[in-house]
Tab-separated table of C-alpha atoms in Angstrom:
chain	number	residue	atom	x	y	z
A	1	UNK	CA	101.826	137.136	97.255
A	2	UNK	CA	103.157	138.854	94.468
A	3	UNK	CA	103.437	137.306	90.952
A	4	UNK	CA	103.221	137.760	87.216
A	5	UNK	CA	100.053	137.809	85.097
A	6	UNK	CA	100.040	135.326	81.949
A	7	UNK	CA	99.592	138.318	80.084
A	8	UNK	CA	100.349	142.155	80.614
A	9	UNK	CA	96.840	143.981	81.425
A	10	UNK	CA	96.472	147.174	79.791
A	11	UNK	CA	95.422	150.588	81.950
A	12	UNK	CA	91.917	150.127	81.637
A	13	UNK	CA	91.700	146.443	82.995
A	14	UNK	CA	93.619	147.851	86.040
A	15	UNK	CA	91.660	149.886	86.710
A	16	UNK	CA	88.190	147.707	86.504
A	17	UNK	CA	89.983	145.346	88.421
A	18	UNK	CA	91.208	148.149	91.747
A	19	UNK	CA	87.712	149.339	91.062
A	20	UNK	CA	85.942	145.314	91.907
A	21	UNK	CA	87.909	145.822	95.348
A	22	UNK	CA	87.052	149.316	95.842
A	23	UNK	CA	83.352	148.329	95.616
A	24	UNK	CA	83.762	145.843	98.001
A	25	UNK	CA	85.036	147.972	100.322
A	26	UNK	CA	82.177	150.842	99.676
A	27	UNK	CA	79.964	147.802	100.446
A	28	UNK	CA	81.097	146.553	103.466
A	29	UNK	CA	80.769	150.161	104.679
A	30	UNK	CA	77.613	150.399	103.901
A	31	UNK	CA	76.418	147.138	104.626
A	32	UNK	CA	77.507	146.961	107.918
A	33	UNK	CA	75.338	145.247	110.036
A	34	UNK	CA	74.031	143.570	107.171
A	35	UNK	CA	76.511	141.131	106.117
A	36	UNK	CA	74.538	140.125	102.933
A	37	UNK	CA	75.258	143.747	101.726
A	38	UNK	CA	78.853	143.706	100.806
A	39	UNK	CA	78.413	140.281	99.208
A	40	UNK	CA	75.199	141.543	97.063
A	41	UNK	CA	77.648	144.374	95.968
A	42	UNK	CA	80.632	142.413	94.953
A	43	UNK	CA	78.178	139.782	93.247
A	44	UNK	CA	76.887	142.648	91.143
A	45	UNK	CA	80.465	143.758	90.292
A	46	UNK	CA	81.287	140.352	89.336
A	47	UNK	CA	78.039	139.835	87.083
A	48	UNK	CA	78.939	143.328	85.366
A	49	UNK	CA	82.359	141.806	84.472
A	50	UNK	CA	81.619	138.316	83.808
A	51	UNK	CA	82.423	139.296	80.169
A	52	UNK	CA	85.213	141.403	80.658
A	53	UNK	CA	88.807	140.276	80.253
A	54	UNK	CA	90.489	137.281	82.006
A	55	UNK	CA	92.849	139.593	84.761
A	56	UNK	CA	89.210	141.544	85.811
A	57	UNK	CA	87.473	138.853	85.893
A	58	UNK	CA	90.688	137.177	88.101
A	59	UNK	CA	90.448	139.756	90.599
A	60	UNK	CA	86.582	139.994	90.851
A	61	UNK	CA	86.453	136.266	91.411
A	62	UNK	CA	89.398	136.478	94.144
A	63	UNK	CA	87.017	139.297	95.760
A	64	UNK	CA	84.087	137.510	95.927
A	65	UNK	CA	85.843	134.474	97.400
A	66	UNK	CA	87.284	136.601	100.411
A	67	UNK	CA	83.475	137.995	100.555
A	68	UNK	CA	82.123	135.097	100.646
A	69	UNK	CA	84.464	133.872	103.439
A	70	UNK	CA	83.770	136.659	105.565
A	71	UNK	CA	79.941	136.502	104.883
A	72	UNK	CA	79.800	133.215	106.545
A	73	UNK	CA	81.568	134.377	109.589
A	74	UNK	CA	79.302	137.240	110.032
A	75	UNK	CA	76.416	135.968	109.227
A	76	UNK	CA	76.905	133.726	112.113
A	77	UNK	CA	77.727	136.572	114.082
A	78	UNK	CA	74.471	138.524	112.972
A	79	UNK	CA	72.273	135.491	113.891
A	80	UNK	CA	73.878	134.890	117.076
A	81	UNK	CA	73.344	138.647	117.605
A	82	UNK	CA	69.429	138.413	116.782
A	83	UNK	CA	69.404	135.467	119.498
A	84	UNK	CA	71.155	137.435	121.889
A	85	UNK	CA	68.246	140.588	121.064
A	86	UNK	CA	65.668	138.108	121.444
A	87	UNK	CA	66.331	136.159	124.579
A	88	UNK	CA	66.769	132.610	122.935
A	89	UNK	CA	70.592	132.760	123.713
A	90	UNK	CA	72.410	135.019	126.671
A	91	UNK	CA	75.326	136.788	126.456
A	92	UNK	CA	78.143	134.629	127.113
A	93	UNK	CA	81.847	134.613	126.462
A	94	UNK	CA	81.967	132.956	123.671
A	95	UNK	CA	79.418	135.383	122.046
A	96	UNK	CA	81.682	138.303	123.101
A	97	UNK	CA	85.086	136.239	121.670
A	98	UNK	CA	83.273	135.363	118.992
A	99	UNK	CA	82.604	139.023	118.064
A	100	UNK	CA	85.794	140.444	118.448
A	101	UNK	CA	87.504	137.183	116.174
A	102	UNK	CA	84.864	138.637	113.459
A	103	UNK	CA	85.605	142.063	113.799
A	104	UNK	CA	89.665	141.142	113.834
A	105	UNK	CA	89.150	139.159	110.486
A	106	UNK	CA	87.051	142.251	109.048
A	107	UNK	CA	89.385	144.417	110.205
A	108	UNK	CA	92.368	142.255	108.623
A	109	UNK	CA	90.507	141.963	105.395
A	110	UNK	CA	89.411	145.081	104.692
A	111	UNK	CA	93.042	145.974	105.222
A	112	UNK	CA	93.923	143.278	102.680
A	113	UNK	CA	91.503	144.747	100.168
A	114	UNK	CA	92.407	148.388	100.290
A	115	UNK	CA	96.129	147.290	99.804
A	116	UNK	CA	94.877	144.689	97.048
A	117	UNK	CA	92.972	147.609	95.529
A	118	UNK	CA	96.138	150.102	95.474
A	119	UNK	CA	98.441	147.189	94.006
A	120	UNK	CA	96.460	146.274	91.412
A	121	UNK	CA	96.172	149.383	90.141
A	122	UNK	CA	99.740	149.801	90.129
A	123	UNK	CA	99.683	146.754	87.839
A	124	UNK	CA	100.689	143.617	90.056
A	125	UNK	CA	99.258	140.990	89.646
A	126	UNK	CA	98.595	139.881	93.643
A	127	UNK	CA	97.194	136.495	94.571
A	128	UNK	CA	95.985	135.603	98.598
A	129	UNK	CA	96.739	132.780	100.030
A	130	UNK	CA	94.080	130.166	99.651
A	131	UNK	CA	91.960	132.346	97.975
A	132	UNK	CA	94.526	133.037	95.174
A	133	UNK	CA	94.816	129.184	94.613
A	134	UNK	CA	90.676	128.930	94.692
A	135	UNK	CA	90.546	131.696	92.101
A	136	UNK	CA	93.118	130.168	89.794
A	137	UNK	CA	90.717	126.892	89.759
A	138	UNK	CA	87.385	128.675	89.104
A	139	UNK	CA	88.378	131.262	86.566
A	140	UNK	CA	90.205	130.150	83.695
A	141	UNK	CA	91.076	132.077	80.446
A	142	UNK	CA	88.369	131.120	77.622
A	143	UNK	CA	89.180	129.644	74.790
A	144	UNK	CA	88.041	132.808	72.388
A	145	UNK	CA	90.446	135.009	74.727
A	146	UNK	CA	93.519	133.104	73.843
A	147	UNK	CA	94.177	134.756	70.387
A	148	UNK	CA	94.539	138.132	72.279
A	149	UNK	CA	97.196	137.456	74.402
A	150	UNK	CA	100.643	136.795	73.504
A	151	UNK	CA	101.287	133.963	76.799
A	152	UNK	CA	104.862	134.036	77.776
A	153	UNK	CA	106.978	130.530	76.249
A	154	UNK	CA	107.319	129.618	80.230
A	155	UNK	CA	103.602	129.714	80.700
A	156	UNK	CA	101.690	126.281	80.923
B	1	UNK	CA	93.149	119.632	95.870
B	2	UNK	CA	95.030	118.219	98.581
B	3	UNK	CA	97.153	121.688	99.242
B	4	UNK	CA	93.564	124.160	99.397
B	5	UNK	CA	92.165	121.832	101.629
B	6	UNK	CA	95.231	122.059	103.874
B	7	UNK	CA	94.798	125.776	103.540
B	8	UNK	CA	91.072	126.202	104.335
B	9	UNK	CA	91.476	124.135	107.474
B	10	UNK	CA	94.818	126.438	108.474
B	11	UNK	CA	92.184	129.126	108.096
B	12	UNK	CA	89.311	127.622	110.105
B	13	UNK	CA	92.274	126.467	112.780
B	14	UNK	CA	93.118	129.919	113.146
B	15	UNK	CA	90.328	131.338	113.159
B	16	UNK	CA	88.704	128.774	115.777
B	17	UNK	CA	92.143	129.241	117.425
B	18	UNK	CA	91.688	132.732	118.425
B	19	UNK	CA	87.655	132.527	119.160
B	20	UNK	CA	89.154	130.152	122.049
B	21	UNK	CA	92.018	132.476	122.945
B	22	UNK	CA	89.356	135.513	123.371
B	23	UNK	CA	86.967	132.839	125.347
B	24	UNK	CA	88.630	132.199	128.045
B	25	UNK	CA	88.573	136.007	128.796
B	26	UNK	CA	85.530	136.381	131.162
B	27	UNK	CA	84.219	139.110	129.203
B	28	UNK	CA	80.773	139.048	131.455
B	29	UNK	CA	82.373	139.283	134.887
B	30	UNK	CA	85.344	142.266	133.825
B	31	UNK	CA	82.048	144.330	131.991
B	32	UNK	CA	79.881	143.447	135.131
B	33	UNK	CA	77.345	142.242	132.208
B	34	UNK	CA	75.351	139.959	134.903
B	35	UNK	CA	75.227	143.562	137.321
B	36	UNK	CA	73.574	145.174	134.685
B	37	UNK	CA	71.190	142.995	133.303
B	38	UNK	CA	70.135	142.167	137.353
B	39	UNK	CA	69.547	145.269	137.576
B	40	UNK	CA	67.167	146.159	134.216
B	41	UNK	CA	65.391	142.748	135.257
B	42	UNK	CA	64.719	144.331	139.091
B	43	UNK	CA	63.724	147.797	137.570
B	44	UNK	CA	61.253	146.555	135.057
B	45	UNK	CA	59.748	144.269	138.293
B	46	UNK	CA	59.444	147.917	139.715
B	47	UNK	CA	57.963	149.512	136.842
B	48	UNK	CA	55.119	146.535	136.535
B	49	UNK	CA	54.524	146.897	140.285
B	50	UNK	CA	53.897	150.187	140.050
B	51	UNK	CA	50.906	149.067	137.605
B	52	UNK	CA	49.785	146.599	138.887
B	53	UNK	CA	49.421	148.410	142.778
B	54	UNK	CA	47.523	151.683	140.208
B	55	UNK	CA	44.764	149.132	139.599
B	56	UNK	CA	44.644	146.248	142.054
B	57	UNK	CA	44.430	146.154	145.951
B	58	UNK	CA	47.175	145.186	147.908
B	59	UNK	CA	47.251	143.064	150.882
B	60	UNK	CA	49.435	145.013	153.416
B	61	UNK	CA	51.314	142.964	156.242
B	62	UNK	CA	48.196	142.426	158.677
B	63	UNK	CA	45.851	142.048	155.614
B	64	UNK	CA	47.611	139.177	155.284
B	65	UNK	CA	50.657	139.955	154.088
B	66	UNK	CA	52.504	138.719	156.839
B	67	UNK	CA	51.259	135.273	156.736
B	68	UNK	CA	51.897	134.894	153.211
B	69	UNK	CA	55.599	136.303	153.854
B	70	UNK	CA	55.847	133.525	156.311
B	71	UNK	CA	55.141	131.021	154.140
B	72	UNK	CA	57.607	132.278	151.532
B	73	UNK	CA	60.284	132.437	153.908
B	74	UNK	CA	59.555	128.650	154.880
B	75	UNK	CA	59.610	128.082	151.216
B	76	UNK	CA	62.753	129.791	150.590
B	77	UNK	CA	64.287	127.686	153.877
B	78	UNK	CA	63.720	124.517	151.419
B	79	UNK	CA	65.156	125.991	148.105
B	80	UNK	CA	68.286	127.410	150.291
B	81	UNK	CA	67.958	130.603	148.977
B	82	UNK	CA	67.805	133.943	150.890
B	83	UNK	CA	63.874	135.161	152.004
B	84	UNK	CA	64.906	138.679	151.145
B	85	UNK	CA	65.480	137.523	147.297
B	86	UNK	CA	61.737	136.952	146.661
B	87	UNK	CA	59.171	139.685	146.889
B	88	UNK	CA	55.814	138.178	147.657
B	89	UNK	CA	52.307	139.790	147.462
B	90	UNK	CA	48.581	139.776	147.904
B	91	UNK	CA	46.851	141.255	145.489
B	92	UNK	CA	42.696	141.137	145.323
B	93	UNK	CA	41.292	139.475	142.336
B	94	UNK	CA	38.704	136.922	141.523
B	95	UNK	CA	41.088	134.967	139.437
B	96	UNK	CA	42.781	131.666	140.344
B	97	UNK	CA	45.930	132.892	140.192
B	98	UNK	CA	49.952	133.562	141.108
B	99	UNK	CA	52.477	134.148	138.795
B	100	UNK	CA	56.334	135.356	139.156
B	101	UNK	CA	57.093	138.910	137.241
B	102	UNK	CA	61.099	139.841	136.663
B	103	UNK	CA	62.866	141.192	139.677
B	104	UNK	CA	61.790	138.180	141.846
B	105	UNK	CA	58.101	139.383	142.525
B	106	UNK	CA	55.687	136.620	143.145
B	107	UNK	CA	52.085	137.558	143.108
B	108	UNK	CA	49.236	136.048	144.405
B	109	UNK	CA	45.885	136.617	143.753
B	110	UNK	CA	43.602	136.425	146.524
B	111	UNK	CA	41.482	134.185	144.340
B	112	UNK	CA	43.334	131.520	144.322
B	113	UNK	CA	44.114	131.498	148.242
B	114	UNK	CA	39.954	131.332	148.422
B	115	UNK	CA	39.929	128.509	146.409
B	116	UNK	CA	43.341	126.354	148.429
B	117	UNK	CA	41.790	123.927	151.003
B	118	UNK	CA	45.007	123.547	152.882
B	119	UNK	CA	48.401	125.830	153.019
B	120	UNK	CA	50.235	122.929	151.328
B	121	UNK	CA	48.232	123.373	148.443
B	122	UNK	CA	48.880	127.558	148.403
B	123	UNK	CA	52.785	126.659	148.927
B	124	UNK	CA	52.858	124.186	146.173
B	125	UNK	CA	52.208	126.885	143.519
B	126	UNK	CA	54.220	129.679	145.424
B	127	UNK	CA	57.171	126.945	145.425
B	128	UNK	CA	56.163	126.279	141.493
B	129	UNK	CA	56.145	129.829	140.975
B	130	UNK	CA	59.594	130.595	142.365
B	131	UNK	CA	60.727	128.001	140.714
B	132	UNK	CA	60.529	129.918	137.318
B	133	UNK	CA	62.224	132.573	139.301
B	134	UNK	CA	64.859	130.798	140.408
B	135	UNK	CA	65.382	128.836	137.104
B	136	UNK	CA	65.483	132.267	135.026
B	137	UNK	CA	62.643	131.373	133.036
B	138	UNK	CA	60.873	135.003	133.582
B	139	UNK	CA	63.395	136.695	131.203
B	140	UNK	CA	64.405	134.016	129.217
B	141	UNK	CA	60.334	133.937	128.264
B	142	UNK	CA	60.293	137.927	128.124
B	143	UNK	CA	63.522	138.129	125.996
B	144	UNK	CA	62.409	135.448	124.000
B	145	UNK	CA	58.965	137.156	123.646
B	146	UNK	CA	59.563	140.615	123.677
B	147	UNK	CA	63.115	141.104	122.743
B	148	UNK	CA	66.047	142.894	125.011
B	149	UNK	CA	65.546	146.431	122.617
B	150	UNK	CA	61.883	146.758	123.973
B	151	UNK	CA	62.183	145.320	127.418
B	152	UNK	CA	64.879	148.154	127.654
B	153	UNK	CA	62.178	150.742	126.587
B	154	UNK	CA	60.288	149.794	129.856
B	155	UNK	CA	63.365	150.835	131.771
B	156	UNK	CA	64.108	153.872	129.931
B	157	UNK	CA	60.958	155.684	129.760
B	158	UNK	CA	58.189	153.104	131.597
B	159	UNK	CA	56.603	152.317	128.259
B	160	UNK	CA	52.929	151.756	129.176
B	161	UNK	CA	51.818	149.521	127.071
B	162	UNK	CA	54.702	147.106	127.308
B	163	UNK	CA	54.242	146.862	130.783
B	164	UNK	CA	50.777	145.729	129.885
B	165	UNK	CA	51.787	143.184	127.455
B	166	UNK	CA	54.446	142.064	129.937
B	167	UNK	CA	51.216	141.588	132.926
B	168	UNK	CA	49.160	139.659	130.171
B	169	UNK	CA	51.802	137.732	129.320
B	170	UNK	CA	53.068	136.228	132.695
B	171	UNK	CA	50.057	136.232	134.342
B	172	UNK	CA	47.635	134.021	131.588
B	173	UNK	CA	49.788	132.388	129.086
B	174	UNK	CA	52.185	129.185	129.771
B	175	UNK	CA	55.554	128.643	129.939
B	176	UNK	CA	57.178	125.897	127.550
B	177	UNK	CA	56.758	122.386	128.555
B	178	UNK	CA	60.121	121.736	129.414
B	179	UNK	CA	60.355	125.005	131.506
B	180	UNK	CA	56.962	123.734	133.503
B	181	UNK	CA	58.163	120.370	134.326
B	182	UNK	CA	61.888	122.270	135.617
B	183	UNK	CA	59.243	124.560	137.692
B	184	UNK	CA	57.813	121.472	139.270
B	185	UNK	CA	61.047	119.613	139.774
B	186	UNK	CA	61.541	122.739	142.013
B	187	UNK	CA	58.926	122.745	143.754
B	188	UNK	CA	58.439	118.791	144.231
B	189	UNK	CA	62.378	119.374	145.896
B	190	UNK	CA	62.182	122.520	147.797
B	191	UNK	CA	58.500	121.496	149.497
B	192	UNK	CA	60.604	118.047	150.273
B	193	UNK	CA	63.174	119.778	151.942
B	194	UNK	CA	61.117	122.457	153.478
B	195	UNK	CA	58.762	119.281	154.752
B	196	UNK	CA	55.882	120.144	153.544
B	197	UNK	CA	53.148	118.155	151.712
B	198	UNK	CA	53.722	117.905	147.870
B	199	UNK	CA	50.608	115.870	147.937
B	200	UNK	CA	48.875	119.531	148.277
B	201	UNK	CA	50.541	120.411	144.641
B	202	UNK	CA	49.500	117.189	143.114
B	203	UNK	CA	45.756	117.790	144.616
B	204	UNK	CA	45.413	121.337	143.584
B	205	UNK	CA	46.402	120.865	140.004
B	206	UNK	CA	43.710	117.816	139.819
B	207	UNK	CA	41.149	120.433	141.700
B	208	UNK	CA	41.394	123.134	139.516
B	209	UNK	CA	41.934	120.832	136.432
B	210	UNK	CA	37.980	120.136	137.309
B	211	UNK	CA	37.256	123.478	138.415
B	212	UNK	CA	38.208	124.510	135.140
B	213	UNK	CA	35.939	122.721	132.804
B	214	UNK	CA	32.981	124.069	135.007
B	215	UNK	CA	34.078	127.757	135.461
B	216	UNK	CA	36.891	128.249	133.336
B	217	UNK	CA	36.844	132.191	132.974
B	218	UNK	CA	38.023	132.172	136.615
B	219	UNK	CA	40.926	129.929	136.192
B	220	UNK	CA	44.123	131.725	134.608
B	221	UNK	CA	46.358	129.732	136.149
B	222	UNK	CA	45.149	126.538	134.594
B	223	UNK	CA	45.019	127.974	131.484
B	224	UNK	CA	48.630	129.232	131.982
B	225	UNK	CA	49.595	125.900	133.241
B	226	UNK	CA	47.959	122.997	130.743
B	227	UNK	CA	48.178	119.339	131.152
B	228	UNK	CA	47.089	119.354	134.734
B	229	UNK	CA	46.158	115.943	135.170
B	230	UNK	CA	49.192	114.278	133.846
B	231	UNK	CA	51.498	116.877	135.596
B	232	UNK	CA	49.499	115.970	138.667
B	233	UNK	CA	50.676	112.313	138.048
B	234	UNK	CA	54.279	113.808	137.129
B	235	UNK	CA	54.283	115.321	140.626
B	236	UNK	CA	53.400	112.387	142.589
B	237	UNK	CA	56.173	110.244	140.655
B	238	UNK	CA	58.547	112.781	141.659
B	239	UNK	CA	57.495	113.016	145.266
B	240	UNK	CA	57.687	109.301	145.481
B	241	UNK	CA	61.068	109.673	144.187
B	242	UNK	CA	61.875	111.768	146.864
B	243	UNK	CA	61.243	109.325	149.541
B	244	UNK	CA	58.884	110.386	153.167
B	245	UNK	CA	59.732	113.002	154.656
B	246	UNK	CA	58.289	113.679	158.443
B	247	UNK	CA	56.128	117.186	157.655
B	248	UNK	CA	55.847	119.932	159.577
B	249	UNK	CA	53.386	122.702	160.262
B	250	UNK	CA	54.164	125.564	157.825
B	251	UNK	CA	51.778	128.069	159.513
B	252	UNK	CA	49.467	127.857	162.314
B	253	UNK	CA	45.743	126.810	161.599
B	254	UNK	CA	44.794	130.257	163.338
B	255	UNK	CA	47.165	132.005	160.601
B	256	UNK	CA	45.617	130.158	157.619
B	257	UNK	CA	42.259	131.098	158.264
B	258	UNK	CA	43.680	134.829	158.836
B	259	UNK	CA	45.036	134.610	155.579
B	260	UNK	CA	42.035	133.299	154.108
B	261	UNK	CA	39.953	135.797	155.950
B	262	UNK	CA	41.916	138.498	154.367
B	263	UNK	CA	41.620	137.184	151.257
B	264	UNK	CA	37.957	137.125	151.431
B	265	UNK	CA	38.092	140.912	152.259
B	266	UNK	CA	40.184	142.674	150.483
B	267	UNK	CA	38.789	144.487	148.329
């Protein structure tokens, strides 16, 4: 979902921004099995640009949401793995299903991030479904930011 | 609010959604998953009976090897499950013991047929014993113990001191409570429909329980098996339960005291 930023980010803020999901993505590569990785990564991202400008720290947020989402997932997957390894559950259907659903919503979302990544640094402004709404609730523009940006007359 | 909770349960819908699709695949049967663990479980049975036969005597078939085979297929009559699925043997040692390894071996220690006053007693703990093999609890315990990755190592390359862990781990520690009491269930049910005396189970565990506080060095199968007394009481509940049962012969008094005999000297 495509839509307008309440202000225009310049060139450098773009690029922070591709950059949060291109470190999520470098992280989920090399946190794989480890689901805790990626999320470690992305958290550290986020810290670095907790005092950067509203439209990184927009897209940061909106990564670690989606990381967070998928951590859960997998980390329910990496348990039930370790049960599996040591006897206390068997390998059963649902196990199996259950790993392919996680490694079809990786798959999806690392798809989703590398396209995120390439549109934001193109300079749209893209916002995922439920995650896009969650973002818009947690980070809002502070007050000492307002001054800088010129908010379109439209723009509540 | 209202609309993101709306969309976070769209997302766990569709998410549980396909989990259930992909479940009702049976992944297990089309990757012939249950094949292939069978068949690490019977090789790593293998591998430990190799060991086992490097440093302990075996009873062959007229050292009384036969008899006891008889007695396990009169056993495996009353559990309804085929004689050739349970590999039982003699093996000399002064220990009061029997205890099931993977791959459906049952092993008995000569020891313990010394100290059985009656076959009913001996088939009570071979009928407890394949209980845990019938119930899966030999690899559930191992897996849960050991872990798939290093059972796996005893397939691959016969790891040596696995296997030895393995043998000290069946053979003198106990199996959780819950997974004793199934193990008896079995047994109370398959001596019931095999008619045989489960009052020989009940008696043995009170025997040994008493054994055991005068010599207990001797008894690993008590100390593998805890609670004695009140499991001996558990037993008799259960056999009550069961109703009479007319019981029949399960060997010939002439074959006992072979199999006694040959337990006496094999070594």
């Amino acid at each position: 979902m495509t839509e307008g930023f309440a202000y225009t980010p310049n060139e450098m803020e773009l690029e922070k921004a591709s950059n949060g999901y291109l470190m999520s993505l470098i992280a989920v590569m090399a946190g794989m099995p480890l689901p805790i990785i990626n999320l470690m990564a992305t958290l550290f991202f986020y810290l670095g640009n907790r005092k950067s400008t509203w439209f990184v720290r927009w897209h940061c947020t909106q990564m670690l949401l989606s990381q967070l989402t998928v951590l859960i997932v997998n980390s329910i997957g990496f348990s039930w793995t370790l049960s599996v390894l040591w006897g206390s559950s068997i390998l059963s259907n649902n196990y199996i299903a259950y790993m392919i659903t996680i490694v079809l919503f990786n798959l999806a979302e690392f798809v989703v991030t590398i396209a995120l990544a390439v549109k934001t640094r193109n300079g749209e402004h893209v916002r995922l479904w439920l995650w896009g709404a969650l973002t818009d609730r947690i980070c809002k523009q502070r007050t000492t930011e307002q001054h800088y940006f010129a908010l379109p007359e439209n723009h509540q | 609010m209202g609309k993101i909770t709306l969309q976070i349960l769209v997302v766990v819908g569709i998410f549980l959604g396909i989990w259930f699709v992909f479940s009702q695949i049976d992944f297990v049967k089309m990757l012939h998953l249950n094949k292939i663990s069978k068949r690490m479980e019977d090789k790593i049975g293998e591998v430990i009976m190799e060991t086992i036969e490097k440093t302990n005597k075996i009873g062959k078939r007229d050292e009384g090897g036969e008899i006891l085979d008889k007695i396990k297929e009169r056993l495996c009559e009353g559990a309804a499950i085929n004689k050739r699925d349970i590999h039982v043997h003699l093996v000399e040692s002064s220990e009061i013991n029997a205890f099931a390894l993977p791959g459906n071996h049952l092993v008995v220690y000569t020891g313990l047929i010394k100290r059985c006053d009656s076959v009913s007693e001996l088939c009570g703990v071979m009928a407890h014993e394949i209980g845990h093999l019938q119930l899966k609890h030999v690899m559930k315990r191992l897996a849960g113990k050991m872990g798939i990755t290093v059972l796996a190592s005893v397939v691959t390359n016969g790891n040596s001191e696995v296997v030895g862990n393995i043998i000290e781990l069946l053979s003198s520690s106990a199996f959780e409570r819950k997974q004793e009491a199934e193990a008896d269930a079995f047994a109370v049910d398959c001596l019931h429909r095999a008619h045989i005396n489960q009052e020989g189970f009940s008696n043995f565990m009170l025997k040994i329980a008493e054994i055991h506080s005068a010599v207990p060095e001797v008894m690993e199968w008590i100390s593998s098996h805890p609670d004695s007394r009140k499991r001996a009481e558990e037993i008799r509940t259960l056999a009550s339960k069961k109703g009479a049962t007319k019981h029949t012969e399960v060997i010939s008094e002439a074959d006992w005291q072979e199999l006694k005999d040959a337990a006496a000297n094999l070594n």
